Structures are given as structure tokens and as C-alpha cells.
Amino acid sequence: MVEISSPAPGSMHPPSPEQALVLAAIERFMADPDLALEGQGEESGADADAAESGDVLGAILRALTMVLPIEEIELAVTGLLATHCDRLDDDTQLVLEALLTAIERDDDEMALDSLLASEASLLEANALDGNYLLVWDPADASPLREMEILDVLERYPCRGEAARWNCDDFVALLEGKILQWRKTMVALEILQEQPGTRPTASTMVLLVPEDPEAPLEQLEVGVTLSPGAGT
């Protein structure tokens, strides 16, 4: 249960309206976690505990975004952790920290989506070409670029002390690329037979986090084929 005592005269200010909404949402879903699980499949054991934790966190965030912009939610959570932390119970603090992590992760994903959208022509060209891999590396002057398979392995080795992924990860990237290329070829056939449609193709992108200790990630990216694609 959320606990926050009334401040004594002359002490710090009480929670702002936005902070109060955050605390109310946390209290609601912590008191009845089943609210976040309605209409979802049954899980058991550790999987159920993990799913429930993630679903409750997502439910809190969804409820808050219905009444507050995400920026105000982030400010409210940050403010609670900074100025009211000593008056909150441990469970509430943990939820607030998890909410802040989720918001920051969403911000990163939205920023990446926006940047990838600006590279639509390169994404489309790569979706139509099964021989090159796309790599997103913010350390490069041009973060998104096509690379030959051997060049990817040379730049990002799967073995050794500097490795940030393994051979299985690399094979998974190649398999994903082949699968998405085949889907793109089907989409291209649809476009050629029905020029008025906008079928969706897709490709794979190898993501290189800025943190040198973080493992490499793989992302499937949808691509809307433009009229005349493949010609």
C-alpha cells in the first residue's frame, strides 16, 4: 500500500497533483493486480509472476498516459523519487524506479523509430537486397549503413574478449534477414500485380548500443514499399 505522510509545518511541499495521480495509479494496481491481467491467458509458476509484474507496470503506465503526457509522468516520478522517497514504502519506491526505467526505454525506442523513419529509402533498398546487412551504430558518423556479412563479423566479432554477441546470435540475424527478404519478395509481387496497394515489407537491423558493455540487439523493421519498387 502506498504510504506518504502529511508534511509538518515548514517541511517539504506535499505531492503535486501529477505526483498524486502517479501514487493513486500505483496504489490501485498494487491493491488489485488482477485489474492488469483481465482478458489475458493463464500462466503458471515463475512465468506467471514475471508476466504479472510486467503487466501491472504496463497497466499503471497506460492508465497514467490517459490523463497525463508522458513528459509530465516522467517529471512526477522523478520528483517523487527525489523529494518524497523517505516517506514512501519500499514497494512503491521499487514501482516508481521501474516506471522511470520503462519510460526511458520507451523514449529511446521512439527516438530510434524516428531516426529510422528518416532513412526510409535505405531501409527499402535493403529490404529488397538479401546480400547486405543493416547496422545501426550511433558511434559512426552515419549511424545506419549497409555492410557485407564478412565486414559485420570483422567489425563486431562473435568471439574473444571484445565480443558483444555470439555465433548463435549472428546465425539468428542471418536467418531473420533471409525470412524478411522472402516476405519482402511476396510484398513486391503484390505491389507489381496491384500497383494501387502499399504492401508492407520488412528487414533486419543490427543495433549497437552506445554502452560498450551492452550486448548487440536485433530489430525487425517494417518497410512500406514505394510505387515502382524493384524496377
PDB file of C-alpha atoms in Angstrom:
ATOM      1  CA  MET A   1       0.000   0.000   0.000  1.00  0.00           C
ATOM      2  CA  VAL A   2       1.259   3.479  -0.844  1.00  0.00           C
ATOM      3  CA  GLU A   3       2.148   5.456   2.235  1.00  0.00           C
ATOM      4  CA  ILE A   4       3.051   9.112   2.275  1.00  0.00           C
ATOM      5  CA  SER A   5       2.625  11.149   5.420  1.00  0.00           C
ATOM      6  CA  SER A   6       1.483  14.742   5.620  1.00  0.00           C
ATOM      7  CA  PRO A   7       4.422  17.119   5.916  1.00  0.00           C
ATOM      8  CA  ALA A   8       4.927  19.015   9.120  1.00  0.00           C
ATOM      9  CA  PRO A   9       4.660  22.821   9.034  1.00  0.00           C
ATOM     10  CA  GLY A  10       7.709  24.259   7.337  1.00  0.00           C
ATOM     11  CA  SER A  11       8.725  20.926   5.802  1.00  0.00           C
ATOM     12  CA  MET A  12       8.763  19.970   2.149  1.00  0.00           C
ATOM     13  CA  HIS A  13       5.723  20.519  -0.026  1.00  0.00           C
ATOM     14  CA  PRO A  14       3.095  17.784  -0.392  1.00  0.00           C
ATOM     15  CA  PRO A  15       2.969  15.841  -3.684  1.00  0.00           C
ATOM     16  CA  SER A  16       1.856  17.830  -6.715  1.00  0.00           C
ATOM     17  CA  PRO A  17      -1.427  16.865  -8.474  1.00  0.00           C
ATOM     18  CA  GLU A  18       0.580  14.942 -11.075  1.00  0.00           C
ATOM     19  CA  GLN A  19       2.537  13.117  -8.385  1.00  0.00           C
ATOM     20  CA  ALA A  20      -0.695  12.317  -6.558  1.00  0.00           C
ATOM     21  CA  LEU A  21      -2.097  10.761  -9.746  1.00  0.00           C
ATOM     22  CA  VAL A  22       1.008   8.590 -10.098  1.00  0.00           C
ATOM     23  CA  LEU A  23       0.695   7.422  -6.493  1.00  0.00           C
ATOM     24  CA  ALA A  24      -3.036   6.752  -6.919  1.00  0.00           C
ATOM     25  CA  ALA A  25      -2.413   4.618 -10.015  1.00  0.00           C
ATOM     26  CA  ILE A  26       0.288   2.640  -8.231  1.00  0.00           C
ATOM     27  CA  GLU A  27      -1.953   2.084  -5.208  1.00  0.00           C
ATOM     28  CA  ARG A  28      -4.874   0.969  -7.379  1.00  0.00           C
ATOM     29  CA  PHE A  29      -2.962  -1.696  -9.291  1.00  0.00           C
ATOM     30  CA  MET A  30      -0.848  -2.831  -6.344  1.00  0.00           C
ATOM     31  CA  ALA A  31      -4.013  -3.367  -4.327  1.00  0.00           C
ATOM     32  CA  ASP A  32      -5.645  -5.396  -7.127  1.00  0.00           C
ATOM     33  CA  PRO A  33      -3.079  -6.739  -9.647  1.00  0.00           C
ATOM     34  CA  ASP A  34      -5.821  -8.746 -11.381  1.00  0.00           C
ATOM     35  CA  LEU A  35      -7.011  -5.466 -12.938  1.00  0.00           C
ATOM     36  CA  ALA A  36      -3.971  -5.635 -15.233  1.00  0.00           C
ATOM     37  CA  LEU A  37      -4.488  -9.278 -16.137  1.00  0.00           C
ATOM     38  CA  GLU A  38      -8.107  -9.214 -17.293  1.00  0.00           C
ATOM     39  CA  GLY A  39      -8.591 -10.888 -20.672  1.00  0.00           C
ATOM     40  CA  GLN A  40      -5.101 -12.385 -20.758  1.00  0.00           C
ATOM     41  CA  GLY A  41      -4.059 -16.035 -20.892  1.00  0.00           C
ATOM     42  CA  GLU A  42      -3.223 -18.157 -17.876  1.00  0.00           C
ATOM     43  CA  GLU A  43       0.389 -18.509 -16.770  1.00  0.00           C
ATOM     44  CA  SER A  44       1.911 -20.597 -14.014  1.00  0.00           C
ATOM     45  CA  GLY A  45       4.908 -20.557 -11.688  1.00  0.00           C
ATOM     46  CA  ALA A  46       7.747 -18.103 -12.292  1.00  0.00           C
ATOM     47  CA  ASP A  47       6.348 -17.164 -15.719  1.00  0.00           C
ATOM     48  CA  ALA A  48       3.129 -16.030 -14.072  1.00  0.00           C
ATOM     49  CA  ASP A  49       4.992 -13.897 -11.535  1.00  0.00           C
ATOM     50  CA  ALA A  50       7.101 -12.254 -14.263  1.00  0.00           C
ATOM     51  CA  ALA A  51       4.100 -11.690 -16.518  1.00  0.00           C
ATOM     52  CA  GLU A  52       2.063 -10.236 -13.665  1.00  0.00           C
ATOM     53  CA  SER A  53       4.851  -7.839 -12.690  1.00  0.00           C
ATOM     54  CA  GLY A  54       5.264  -6.605 -16.253  1.00  0.00           C
ATOM     55  CA  ASP A  55       1.513  -6.368 -16.853  1.00  0.00           C
ATOM     56  CA  VAL A  56       0.935  -4.348 -13.677  1.00  0.00           C
ATOM     57  CA  LEU A  57       3.715  -1.936 -14.610  1.00  0.00           C
ATOM     58  CA  GLY A  58       2.317  -1.581 -18.132  1.00  0.00           C
ATOM     59  CA  ALA A  59      -1.194  -1.096 -16.785  1.00  0.00           C
ATOM     60  CA  ILE A  60      -0.037   1.681 -14.461  1.00  0.00           C
ATOM     61  CA  LEU A  61       1.737   3.444 -17.306  1.00  0.00           C
ATOM     62  CA  ARG A  62      -1.230   3.059 -19.674  1.00  0.00           C
ATOM     63  CA  ALA A  63      -3.626   4.421 -17.053  1.00  0.00           C
ATOM     64  CA  LEU A  64      -1.406   7.431 -16.450  1.00  0.00           C
ATOM     65  CA  THR A  65      -0.926   8.226 -20.142  1.00  0.00           C
ATOM     66  CA  MET A  66      -4.715   8.536 -20.465  1.00  0.00           C
ATOM     67  CA  VAL A  67      -4.629  11.649 -18.266  1.00  0.00           C
ATOM     68  CA  LEU A  68      -1.047  12.945 -18.437  1.00  0.00           C
ATOM     69  CA  PRO A  69       1.556  13.459 -21.177  1.00  0.00           C
ATOM     70  CA  ILE A  70       4.488  11.070 -20.817  1.00  0.00           C
ATOM     71  CA  GLU A  71       6.805  14.014 -20.072  1.00  0.00           C
ATOM     72  CA  GLU A  72       4.705  15.014 -17.053  1.00  0.00           C
ATOM     73  CA  ILE A  73       4.605  11.419 -15.828  1.00  0.00           C
ATOM     74  CA  GLU A  74       8.392  11.265 -16.023  1.00  0.00           C
ATOM     75  CA  LEU A  75       8.735  14.558 -14.118  1.00  0.00           C
ATOM     76  CA  ALA A  76       6.276  13.384 -11.470  1.00  0.00           C
ATOM     77  CA  VAL A  77       8.054  10.066 -10.951  1.00  0.00           C
ATOM     78  CA  THR A  78      11.460  11.758 -10.838  1.00  0.00           C
ATOM     79  CA  GLY A  79      10.154  14.296  -8.340  1.00  0.00           C
ATOM     80  CA  LEU A  80       8.686  11.629  -6.073  1.00  0.00           C
ATOM     81  CA  LEU A  81      11.945   9.715  -6.025  1.00  0.00           C
ATOM     82  CA  ALA A  82      13.973  12.873  -5.434  1.00  0.00           C
ATOM     83  CA  THR A  83      11.915  14.658  -2.768  1.00  0.00           C
ATOM     84  CA  HIS A  84       9.468  12.171  -1.247  1.00  0.00           C
ATOM     85  CA  CYS A  85      11.484   8.948  -1.285  1.00  0.00           C
ATOM     86  CA  ASP A  86      11.917   8.844   2.517  1.00  0.00           C
ATOM     87  CA  ARG A  87       8.117   8.950   3.018  1.00  0.00           C
ATOM     88  CA  LEU A  88       7.230   6.162   0.570  1.00  0.00           C
ATOM     89  CA  ASP A  89       7.162   2.462   1.367  1.00  0.00           C
ATOM     90  CA  ASP A  90       9.731   0.188  -0.266  1.00  0.00           C
ATOM     91  CA  ASP A  91       7.302  -1.423  -2.735  1.00  0.00           C
ATOM     92  CA  THR A  92       6.160   1.955  -4.033  1.00  0.00           C
ATOM     93  CA  GLN A  93       9.759   3.092  -4.491  1.00  0.00           C
ATOM     94  CA  LEU A  94      10.502  -0.055  -6.491  1.00  0.00           C
ATOM     95  CA  VAL A  95       7.489   0.561  -8.739  1.00  0.00           C
ATOM     96  CA  LEU A  96       8.494   4.195  -9.264  1.00  0.00           C
ATOM     97  CA  GLU A  97      12.024   3.159 -10.246  1.00  0.00           C
ATOM     98  CA  ALA A  98      10.627   0.528 -12.639  1.00  0.00           C
ATOM     99  CA  LEU A  99       8.262   3.114 -14.151  1.00  0.00           C
ATOM    100  CA  LEU A 100      11.150   5.511 -14.740  1.00  0.00           C
ATOM    101  CA  THR A 101      13.165   2.759 -16.434  1.00  0.00           C
ATOM    102  CA  ALA A 102      10.195   1.851 -18.647  1.00  0.00           C
ATOM    103  CA  ILE A 103       9.639   5.494 -19.628  1.00  0.00           C
ATOM    104  CA  GLU A 104      13.310   5.977 -20.506  1.00  0.00           C
ATOM    105  CA  ARG A 105      13.270   2.774 -22.566  1.00  0.00           C
ATOM    106  CA  ASP A 106      10.161   3.939 -24.427  1.00  0.00           C
ATOM    107  CA  ASP A 107      11.833   7.297 -25.101  1.00  0.00           C
ATOM    108  CA  ASP A 108      14.865   5.542 -26.588  1.00  0.00           C
ATOM    109  CA  GLU A 109      12.671   3.337 -28.785  1.00  0.00           C
ATOM    110  CA  MET A 110      10.650   6.322 -30.010  1.00  0.00           C
ATOM    111  CA  ALA A 111      13.847   8.219 -30.832  1.00  0.00           C
ATOM    112  CA  LEU A 112      15.180   5.236 -32.772  1.00  0.00           C
ATOM    113  CA  ASP A 113      11.883   4.841 -34.637  1.00  0.00           C
ATOM    114  CA  SER A 114      12.023   8.499 -35.639  1.00  0.00           C
ATOM    115  CA  LEU A 115      15.613   8.210 -36.848  1.00  0.00           C
ATOM    116  CA  LEU A 116      14.902   5.037 -38.798  1.00  0.00           C
ATOM    117  CA  ALA A 117      11.889   6.696 -40.432  1.00  0.00           C
ATOM    118  CA  SER A 118      14.249   9.335 -41.823  1.00  0.00           C
ATOM    119  CA  GLU A 119      16.194   6.528 -43.546  1.00  0.00           C
ATOM    120  CA  ALA A 120      13.182   5.090 -45.372  1.00  0.00           C
ATOM    121  CA  SER A 121      14.914   4.865 -48.750  1.00  0.00           C
ATOM    122  CA  LEU A 122      17.884   2.921 -47.337  1.00  0.00           C
ATOM    123  CA  LEU A 123      15.569   0.606 -45.420  1.00  0.00           C
ATOM    124  CA  GLU A 124      13.552  -0.110 -48.563  1.00  0.00           C
ATOM    125  CA  ALA A 125      16.683  -0.772 -50.631  1.00  0.00           C
ATOM    126  CA  ASN A 126      17.985  -3.171 -48.005  1.00  0.00           C
ATOM    127  CA  ALA A 127      14.657  -4.977 -47.710  1.00  0.00           C
ATOM    128  CA  LEU A 128      14.871  -5.693 -51.449  1.00  0.00           C
ATOM    129  CA  ASP A 129      18.507  -6.858 -51.256  1.00  0.00           C
ATOM    130  CA  GLY A 130      19.289 -10.118 -49.493  1.00  0.00           C
ATOM    131  CA  ASN A 131      23.070  -9.701 -49.639  1.00  0.00           C
ATOM    132  CA  TYR A 132      23.724  -6.816 -47.246  1.00  0.00           C
ATOM    133  CA  LEU A 133      23.050  -6.345 -43.554  1.00  0.00           C
ATOM    134  CA  LEU A 134      21.915  -3.096 -41.970  1.00  0.00           C
ATOM    135  CA  VAL A 135      23.776  -1.917 -38.882  1.00  0.00           C
ATOM    136  CA  TRP A 136      22.732   0.923 -36.581  1.00  0.00           C
ATOM    137  CA  ASP A 137      25.771   2.208 -34.699  1.00  0.00           C
ATOM    138  CA  PRO A 138      25.432   5.682 -33.136  1.00  0.00           C
ATOM    139  CA  ALA A 139      29.229   5.832 -32.783  1.00  0.00           C
ATOM    140  CA  ASP A 140      29.561   6.194 -36.566  1.00  0.00           C
ATOM    141  CA  ALA A 141      29.164   9.483 -38.432  1.00  0.00           C
ATOM    142  CA  SER A 142      26.355   7.860 -40.437  1.00  0.00           C
ATOM    143  CA  PRO A 143      24.642   5.659 -37.815  1.00  0.00           C
ATOM    144  CA  LEU A 144      22.676   3.491 -40.259  1.00  0.00           C
ATOM    145  CA  ARG A 145      24.616   1.788 -43.018  1.00  0.00           C
ATOM    146  CA  GLU A 146      24.707  -1.372 -45.117  1.00  0.00           C
ATOM    147  CA  MET A 147      27.574  -3.782 -44.596  1.00  0.00           C
ATOM    148  CA  GLU A 148      28.671  -7.027 -46.183  1.00  0.00           C
ATOM    149  CA  ILE A 149      28.399 -10.085 -43.969  1.00  0.00           C
ATOM    150  CA  LEU A 150      32.173 -10.528 -43.504  1.00  0.00           C
ATOM    151  CA  ASP A 151      32.569  -6.835 -42.706  1.00  0.00           C
ATOM    152  CA  VAL A 152      29.942  -7.140 -39.971  1.00  0.00           C
ATOM    153  CA  LEU A 153      31.848 -10.043 -38.407  1.00  0.00           C
ATOM    154  CA  GLU A 154      35.138  -8.153 -38.628  1.00  0.00           C
ATOM    155  CA  ARG A 155      33.715  -5.008 -37.050  1.00  0.00           C
ATOM    156  CA  TYR A 156      31.611  -6.832 -34.442  1.00  0.00           C
ATOM    157  CA  PRO A 157      33.310 -10.183 -33.660  1.00  0.00           C
ATOM    158  CA  CYS A 158      31.354 -13.057 -32.156  1.00  0.00           C
ATOM    159  CA  ARG A 159      34.318 -14.393 -30.222  1.00  0.00           C
ATOM    160  CA  GLY A 160      37.048 -13.041 -27.991  1.00  0.00           C
ATOM    161  CA  GLU A 161      37.100 -10.569 -25.130  1.00  0.00           C
ATOM    162  CA  ALA A 162      35.581  -7.786 -27.241  1.00  0.00           C
ATOM    163  CA  ALA A 163      32.611  -9.899 -28.345  1.00  0.00           C
ATOM    164  CA  ARG A 164      29.190  -8.412 -27.583  1.00  0.00           C
ATOM    165  CA  TRP A 165      27.262 -11.282 -29.176  1.00  0.00           C
ATOM    166  CA  ASN A 166      27.889 -14.920 -30.066  1.00  0.00           C
ATOM    167  CA  CYS A 167      27.749 -17.151 -33.138  1.00  0.00           C
ATOM    168  CA  ASP A 168      24.159 -18.185 -32.427  1.00  0.00           C
ATOM    169  CA  ASP A 169      23.151 -14.520 -32.395  1.00  0.00           C
ATOM    170  CA  PHE A 170      24.850 -13.982 -35.739  1.00  0.00           C
ATOM    171  CA  VAL A 171      23.124 -17.013 -37.260  1.00  0.00           C
ATOM    172  CA  ALA A 172      19.789 -15.725 -35.916  1.00  0.00           C
ATOM    173  CA  LEU A 173      20.431 -12.381 -37.643  1.00  0.00           C
ATOM    174  CA  LEU A 174      21.139 -14.112 -40.961  1.00  0.00           C
ATOM    175  CA  GLU A 175      18.063 -16.313 -40.637  1.00  0.00           C
ATOM    176  CA  GLY A 176      15.947 -13.300 -39.769  1.00  0.00           C
ATOM    177  CA  LYS A 177      17.316 -11.406 -42.761  1.00  0.00           C
ATOM    178  CA  ILE A 178      16.503 -14.307 -45.120  1.00  0.00           C
ATOM    179  CA  LEU A 179      12.988 -14.648 -43.715  1.00  0.00           C
ATOM    180  CA  GLN A 180      12.269 -10.912 -44.012  1.00  0.00           C
ATOM    181  CA  TRP A 181      13.694 -10.817 -47.551  1.00  0.00           C
ATOM    182  CA  ARG A 182      11.329 -13.617 -48.588  1.00  0.00           C
ATOM    183  CA  LYS A 183       8.398 -11.720 -47.071  1.00  0.00           C
ATOM    184  CA  THR A 184       9.532  -8.632 -48.977  1.00  0.00           C
ATOM    185  CA  MET A 185       9.567 -10.559 -52.247  1.00  0.00           C
ATOM    186  CA  VAL A 186       5.960 -11.585 -51.633  1.00  0.00           C
ATOM    187  CA  ALA A 187       5.061  -7.965 -50.898  1.00  0.00           C
ATOM    188  CA  LEU A 188       6.833  -6.902 -54.098  1.00  0.00           C
ATOM    189  CA  GLU A 189       4.780  -9.362 -56.157  1.00  0.00           C
ATOM    190  CA  ILE A 190       1.599  -7.945 -54.637  1.00  0.00           C
ATOM    191  CA  LEU A 191       2.718  -4.398 -55.473  1.00  0.00           C
ATOM    192  CA  GLN A 192       3.500  -5.332 -59.074  1.00  0.00           C
ATOM    193  CA  GLU A 193       0.152  -7.078 -59.522  1.00  0.00           C
ATOM    194  CA  GLN A 194      -1.810  -4.383 -57.678  1.00  0.00           C
ATOM    195  CA  PRO A 195       0.039  -1.066 -58.129  1.00  0.00           C
ATOM    196  CA  GLY A 196      -2.519   0.840 -56.102  1.00  0.00           C
ATOM    197  CA  THR A 197      -1.723  -1.049 -52.899  1.00  0.00           C
ATOM    198  CA  ARG A 198       1.011  -0.294 -50.341  1.00  0.00           C
ATOM    199  CA  PRO A 199       2.149  -3.730 -49.119  1.00  0.00           C
ATOM    200  CA  THR A 200       4.456  -3.821 -46.131  1.00  0.00           C
ATOM    201  CA  ALA A 201       7.883  -5.401 -46.439  1.00  0.00           C
ATOM    202  CA  SER A 202      10.475  -5.746 -43.690  1.00  0.00           C
ATOM    203  CA  THR A 203      14.161  -6.132 -42.983  1.00  0.00           C
ATOM    204  CA  MET A 204      16.516  -6.659 -40.058  1.00  0.00           C
ATOM    205  CA  VAL A 205      18.750  -4.128 -38.319  1.00  0.00           C
ATOM    206  CA  LEU A 206      21.649  -4.950 -36.020  1.00  0.00           C
ATOM    207  CA  LEU A 207      21.574  -2.427 -33.162  1.00  0.00           C
ATOM    208  CA  VAL A 208      24.808  -1.435 -31.445  1.00  0.00           C
ATOM    209  CA  PRO A 209      24.050   0.178 -28.043  1.00  0.00           C
ATOM    210  CA  GLU A 210      26.192   3.137 -27.028  1.00  0.00           C
ATOM    211  CA  ASP A 211      27.155   1.346 -23.826  1.00  0.00           C
ATOM    212  CA  PRO A 212      30.245  -0.709 -24.823  1.00  0.00           C
ATOM    213  CA  GLU A 213      29.292  -3.367 -22.260  1.00  0.00           C
ATOM    214  CA  ALA A 214      25.753  -3.829 -23.590  1.00  0.00           C
ATOM    215  CA  PRO A 215      25.080  -6.772 -25.935  1.00  0.00           C
ATOM    216  CA  LEU A 216      24.156  -6.193 -29.565  1.00  0.00           C
ATOM    217  CA  GLU A 217      20.449  -6.306 -30.351  1.00  0.00           C
ATOM    218  CA  GLN A 218      18.410  -7.240 -33.403  1.00  0.00           C
ATOM    219  CA  LEU A 219      15.353  -5.403 -34.637  1.00  0.00           C
ATOM    220  CA  GLU A 220      12.799  -6.274 -37.302  1.00  0.00           C
ATOM    221  CA  VAL A 221      11.763  -3.101 -39.118  1.00  0.00           C
ATOM    222  CA  GLY A 222       8.644  -2.754 -41.265  1.00  0.00           C
ATOM    223  CA  VAL A 223       9.051  -1.020 -44.634  1.00  0.00           C
ATOM    224  CA  THR A 224       6.281   0.299 -46.874  1.00  0.00           C
ATOM    225  CA  LEU A 225       7.286  -0.306 -50.497  1.00  0.00           C
ATOM    226  CA  SER A 226       7.061   2.741 -52.711  1.00  0.00           C
ATOM    227  CA  PRO A 227       5.476   2.708 -56.178  1.00  0.00           C
ATOM    228  CA  GLY A 228       7.991   1.374 -58.690  1.00  0.00           C
ATOM    229  CA  ALA A 229       9.987  -0.534 -56.075  1.00  0.00           C
ATOM    230  CA  GLY A 230      12.136  -3.282 -57.526  1.00  0.00           C
ATOM    231  CA  THR A 231      12.291  -1.766 -61.011  1.00  0.00           C
TER     232      THR A 231
END
